[in-house]
Amino acid sequence: MNILALDTSMGACSAAVLLADGATQRIVLCEESMARGHAEALMPMVAEVMTEAGLDFAALDLIAATLGPGSFTGVRIAIAAARGFALATGAHPWGTDSLTVMAKAALERGIAADGKPFAVAVDARGERLYFGLYDADGRKLAGPLLIDAGEAADLLPGELAAAVGNSAAHLAEAAMVRGHRLEAKLADLQPNAAALAELALEAEETLPTLRPLYLRPPDAKPQAAAAVARR
């Protein structure tokens, strides 16, 4: 199984190739933190990982992309690229939400070594966060949700003791008010294409197409709508 995975959903841009032959696996990853510029950075990353992997595009079996939530523009970049590659190569498309990819990456950094569930919390602006709950194996328990920190804290299982993501500290503060002690970890955590590729390899089904997962309305409004709102 040869997989090309793309992520541009949040504060990083990454591309990865996973080569799996039975029990043998190899991952080639190119990743860079960035607030903008994902569209310009992605294709050179794809070229780099494909070259390093020594793989021809015709040999790809699966094209994966993160579907959101995240930046409106960023989410569309990876999905559009993945759709194009799938159409050109005949490879099957696959995708999952950004928080599940973050959970997979957090597991690889030892977040659930205690065997307990954990939360993923990402700043969604406007005093809200993108929130998900995962068990110690990375299986989704809830989410992704767009809620405020207090509502998220009310959903935390009693045994949960850690949260990851750039809003983990915000969630921990809300949990403390409710008498739930929570440790904020991995504030720098981002979705990455290597974790996405591993999830794609584990998946039992492909998708007919890739669609963005938006949990909040766009910040930008059409000019006509904005003019009406000002009246």
CSV table of C-alpha atoms in Angstrom, one decimal:
chain,number,residue,atom,x,y,z
A,1,MET,CA,0.0,0.0,0.0
A,2,ASN,CA,1.4,3.4,-1.1
A,3,ILE,CA,-0.2,6.4,0.5
A,4,LEU,CA,0.2,10.1,-0.1
A,5,ALA,CA,-1.1,12.2,2.8
A,6,LEU,CA,-1.7,16.0,2.8
A,7,ASP,CA,-2.4,18.4,5.7
A,8,THR,CA,-3.0,22.1,5.5
A,9,SER,CA,-5.8,22.5,8.0
A,10,MET,CA,-4.2,24.5,10.8
A,11,GLY,CA,-0.9,26.1,11.8
A,12,ALA,CA,1.4,23.8,9.8
A,13,CYS,CA,1.7,22.4,6.3
A,14,SER,CA,2.8,18.8,5.7
A,15,ALA,CA,3.0,16.1,3.1
A,16,ALA,CA,3.9,12.5,3.7
A,17,VAL,CA,4.4,9.2,1.8
A,18,LEU,CA,3.8,5.9,3.6
A,19,LEU,CA,5.1,2.8,1.9
A,20,ALA,CA,3.7,-0.4,3.5
A,21,ASP,CA,4.6,-3.9,2.4
A,22,GLY,CA,3.3,-6.4,4.9
A,23,ALA,CA,4.9,-5.7,8.3
A,24,THR,CA,7.4,-3.3,6.8
A,25,GLN,CA,6.6,0.4,6.8
A,26,ARG,CA,8.4,3.5,5.8
A,27,ILE,CA,7.2,7.1,6.2
A,28,VAL,CA,8.7,10.1,4.4
A,29,LEU,CA,7.5,13.4,5.9
A,30,CYS,CA,8.0,17.1,5.0
A,31,GLU,CA,6.5,19.5,7.5
A,32,GLU,CA,6.7,23.2,8.3
A,33,SER,CA,4.9,25.4,10.8
A,34,MET,CA,3.2,28.4,9.1
A,35,ALA,CA,0.2,30.6,9.7
A,36,ARG,CA,-0.3,31.2,6.0
A,37,GLY,CA,1.3,30.3,2.7
A,38,HIS,CA,0.1,26.7,2.7
A,39,ALA,CA,-0.9,26.7,-1.0
A,40,GLU,CA,2.5,27.8,-2.1
A,41,ALA,CA,4.3,25.3,0.2
A,42,LEU,CA,2.3,22.1,-0.4
A,43,MET,CA,3.3,21.2,-3.9
A,44,PRO,CA,7.0,21.5,-3.3
A,45,MET,CA,6.6,19.3,-0.2
A,46,VAL,CA,4.7,16.7,-2.3
A,47,ALA,CA,7.5,16.7,-4.9
A,48,GLU,CA,10.1,16.3,-2.1
A,49,VAL,CA,8.5,13.4,-0.3
A,50,MET,CA,7.7,11.6,-3.6
A,51,THR,CA,11.3,11.9,-4.8
A,52,GLU,CA,12.7,10.8,-1.4
A,53,ALA,CA,10.4,7.8,-1.3
A,54,GLY,CA,11.4,6.9,-4.9
A,55,LEU,CA,7.8,6.6,-5.8
A,56,ASP,CA,6.0,7.4,-9.1
A,57,PHE,CA,2.5,9.0,-8.8
A,58,ALA,CA,1.1,6.1,-10.8
A,59,ALA,CA,2.1,3.7,-7.9
A,60,LEU,CA,-0.1,5.5,-5.3
A,61,ASP,CA,-3.0,3.5,-4.0
A,62,LEU,CA,-4.5,6.0,-1.6
A,63,ILE,CA,-4.6,9.8,-1.3
A,64,ALA,CA,-5.5,11.2,2.1
A,65,ALA,CA,-6.3,14.7,3.4
A,66,THR,CA,-7.4,16.2,6.6
A,67,LEU,CA,-11.0,17.5,6.2
A,68,GLY,CA,-11.2,20.1,9.0
A,69,PRO,CA,-12.1,21.7,11.2
A,70,GLY,CA,-9.5,24.4,10.9
A,71,SER,CA,-8.7,27.3,8.6
A,72,PHE,CA,-11.3,27.7,5.9
A,73,THR,CA,-8.7,28.3,3.2
A,74,GLY,CA,-6.3,25.8,4.6
A,75,VAL,CA,-8.8,23.0,4.7
A,76,ARG,CA,-9.7,23.5,1.1
A,77,ILE,CA,-6.1,23.5,-0.1
A,78,ALA,CA,-5.3,19.9,0.9
A,79,ILE,CA,-8.7,18.6,-0.2
A,80,ALA,CA,-8.4,20.2,-3.6
A,81,ALA,CA,-4.9,18.8,-4.1
A,82,ALA,CA,-6.0,15.4,-2.9
A,83,ARG,CA,-9.0,15.4,-5.3
A,84,GLY,CA,-6.7,16.3,-8.1
A,85,PHE,CA,-4.1,13.7,-7.4
A,86,ALA,CA,-6.8,11.0,-7.0
A,87,LEU,CA,-8.4,11.9,-10.3
A,88,ALA,CA,-5.0,12.0,-12.1
A,89,THR,CA,-3.7,8.7,-10.6
A,90,GLY,CA,-6.8,6.7,-10.1
A,91,ALA,CA,-5.9,6.3,-6.4
A,92,HIS,CA,-8.7,6.1,-3.8
A,93,PRO,CA,-9.4,9.2,-1.7
A,94,TRP,CA,-9.6,9.0,2.1
A,95,GLY,CA,-9.9,11.6,4.8
A,96,THR,CA,-10.7,12.3,8.5
A,97,ASP,CA,-11.1,15.2,10.8
A,98,SER,CA,-8.1,17.2,12.0
A,99,LEU,CA,-8.6,16.5,15.7
A,100,THR,CA,-8.4,12.7,15.1
A,101,VAL,CA,-5.1,13.3,13.3
A,102,MET,CA,-3.9,15.4,16.2
A,103,ALA,CA,-5.0,12.6,18.6
A,104,LYS,CA,-2.9,10.1,16.6
A,105,ALA,CA,0.1,12.4,16.7
A,106,ALA,CA,-0.4,12.9,20.5
A,107,LEU,CA,-0.4,9.1,21.1
A,108,GLU,CA,3.0,8.9,19.3
A,109,ARG,CA,4.3,11.5,21.7
A,110,GLY,CA,3.2,9.4,24.7
A,111,ILE,CA,0.0,11.3,25.7
A,112,ALA,CA,-1.9,8.2,26.8
A,113,ALA,CA,1.0,6.2,28.5
A,114,ASP,CA,-1.2,6.1,31.6
A,115,GLY,CA,-3.9,4.2,29.7
A,116,LYS,CA,-6.4,7.0,30.3
A,117,PRO,CA,-8.6,9.0,27.8
A,118,PHE,CA,-7.6,12.5,26.8
A,119,ALA,CA,-9.0,15.6,25.1
A,120,VAL,CA,-8.0,17.6,22.1
A,121,ALA,CA,-8.7,21.3,22.4
A,122,VAL,CA,-7.9,23.9,19.6
A,123,ASP,CA,-8.6,27.6,19.5
A,124,ALA,CA,-11.6,28.3,17.3
A,125,ARG,CA,-11.7,32.0,18.2
A,126,GLY,CA,-14.6,33.8,19.6
A,127,GLU,CA,-14.2,32.2,23.0
A,128,ARG,CA,-14.8,28.8,21.5
A,129,LEU,CA,-12.7,25.8,20.8
A,130,TYR,CA,-12.7,22.7,18.6
A,131,PHE,CA,-13.0,19.8,21.0
A,132,GLY,CA,-12.7,16.0,20.8
A,133,LEU,CA,-12.4,13.2,23.3
A,134,TYR,CA,-10.3,10.1,22.6
A,135,ASP,CA,-9.6,6.9,24.5
A,136,ALA,CA,-6.1,5.6,25.2
A,137,ASP,CA,-5.9,3.9,21.8
A,138,GLY,CA,-6.9,7.0,19.9
A,139,ARG,CA,-10.5,5.9,19.3
A,140,LYS,CA,-12.9,8.8,19.1
A,141,LEU,CA,-15.3,9.1,22.0
A,142,ALA,CA,-16.8,12.5,21.1
A,143,GLY,CA,-16.4,15.3,18.6
A,144,PRO,CA,-15.2,17.2,16.8
A,145,LEU,CA,-17.4,19.8,18.4
A,146,LEU,CA,-17.4,23.6,18.4
A,147,ILE,CA,-18.2,24.6,21.9
A,148,ASP,CA,-17.0,26.9,24.7
A,149,ALA,CA,-14.5,25.7,27.3
A,150,GLY,CA,-17.1,25.4,30.0
A,151,GLU,CA,-19.4,23.2,27.9
A,152,ALA,CA,-16.3,21.1,27.0
A,153,ALA,CA,-15.3,20.7,30.6
A,154,ASP,CA,-18.8,19.4,31.4
A,155,LEU,CA,-18.2,16.6,28.9
A,156,LEU,CA,-15.0,15.4,30.4
A,157,PRO,CA,-15.0,11.8,31.9
A,158,GLY,CA,-14.0,11.6,35.5
A,159,GLU,CA,-10.8,9.6,34.8
A,160,LEU,CA,-9.6,12.0,32.1
A,161,ALA,CA,-6.5,13.8,33.3
A,162,ALA,CA,-4.9,15.4,30.2
A,163,ALA,CA,-5.7,17.6,27.2
A,164,VAL,CA,-3.6,18.6,24.2
A,165,GLY,CA,-3.6,21.4,21.7
A,166,ASN,CA,-3.3,25.2,21.9
A,167,SER,CA,-6.5,25.6,23.9
A,168,ALA,CA,-5.7,22.8,26.4
A,169,ALA,CA,-4.8,25.3,29.1
A,170,HIS,CA,-8.1,27.2,28.5
A,171,LEU,CA,-9.9,23.9,28.9
A,172,ALA,CA,-7.9,23.0,32.0
A,173,GLU,CA,-9.0,26.4,33.6
A,174,ALA,CA,-12.6,25.7,32.9
A,175,ALA,CA,-12.3,22.2,34.3
A,176,MET,CA,-10.7,23.4,37.5
A,177,VAL,CA,-13.7,25.6,38.2
A,178,ARG,CA,-15.8,22.4,38.1
A,179,GLY,CA,-13.4,20.6,40.4
A,180,HIS,CA,-11.8,18.5,37.6
A,181,ARG,CA,-8.0,18.6,37.6
A,182,LEU,CA,-6.7,18.5,34.1
A,183,GLU,CA,-3.1,18.8,32.9
A,184,ALA,CA,-2.5,20.8,29.7
A,185,LYS,CA,0.1,19.2,27.4
A,186,LEU,CA,1.5,19.6,23.9
A,187,ALA,CA,0.4,23.1,23.3
A,188,ASP,CA,2.4,23.1,20.0
A,189,LEU,CA,0.6,20.0,18.6
A,190,GLN,CA,-0.6,20.3,15.0
A,191,PRO,CA,-2.2,17.8,12.7
A,192,ASN,CA,0.5,16.2,10.5
A,193,ALA,CA,0.5,14.2,7.3
A,194,ALA,CA,2.5,11.3,8.8
A,195,ALA,CA,-0.2,10.6,11.5
A,196,LEU,CA,-2.9,11.0,8.8
A,197,ALA,CA,-1.1,8.5,6.6
A,198,GLU,CA,-1.0,6.0,9.4
A,199,LEU,CA,-4.7,6.4,10.0
A,200,ALA,CA,-5.4,6.0,6.3
A,201,LEU,CA,-3.5,2.7,6.4
A,202,GLU,CA,-5.6,1.5,9.3
A,203,ALA,CA,-8.9,2.5,7.7
A,204,GLU,CA,-11.1,-0.3,6.3
A,205,GLU,CA,-13.0,1.9,3.8
A,206,THR,CA,-12.2,4.7,1.3
A,207,LEU,CA,-14.5,7.6,0.6
A,208,PRO,CA,-16.3,8.4,-2.6
A,209,THR,CA,-15.1,12.0,-2.4
A,210,LEU,CA,-13.5,14.4,0.0
A,211,ARG,CA,-15.6,17.2,1.6
A,212,PRO,CA,-14.6,20.0,4.0
A,213,LEU,CA,-15.7,19.7,7.6
A,214,TYR,CA,-16.7,23.2,8.7
A,215,LEU,CA,-18.0,23.7,12.2
A,216,ARG,CA,-18.3,27.5,12.2
A,217,PRO,CA,-19.4,30.0,9.6
A,218,PRO,CA,-16.7,31.9,7.6
A,219,ASP,CA,-15.3,35.1,9.1
A,220,ALA,CA,-15.4,36.8,5.7
A,221,LYS,CA,-18.9,37.9,4.5
A,222,PRO,CA,-20.0,38.7,1.0
A,223,GLN,CA,-20.1,42.5,0.4
A,224,ALA,CA,-23.8,42.6,-0.1
A,225,ALA,CA,-24.5,40.7,3.2
A,226,ALA,CA,-22.0,42.9,5.0
A,227,ALA,CA,-23.7,46.1,3.7
A,228,VAL,CA,-27.2,44.8,4.9
A,229,ALA,CA,-25.7,44.0,8.3
A,230,ARG,CA,-24.4,47.6,8.7
A,231,ARG,CA,-27.9,49.1,8.0
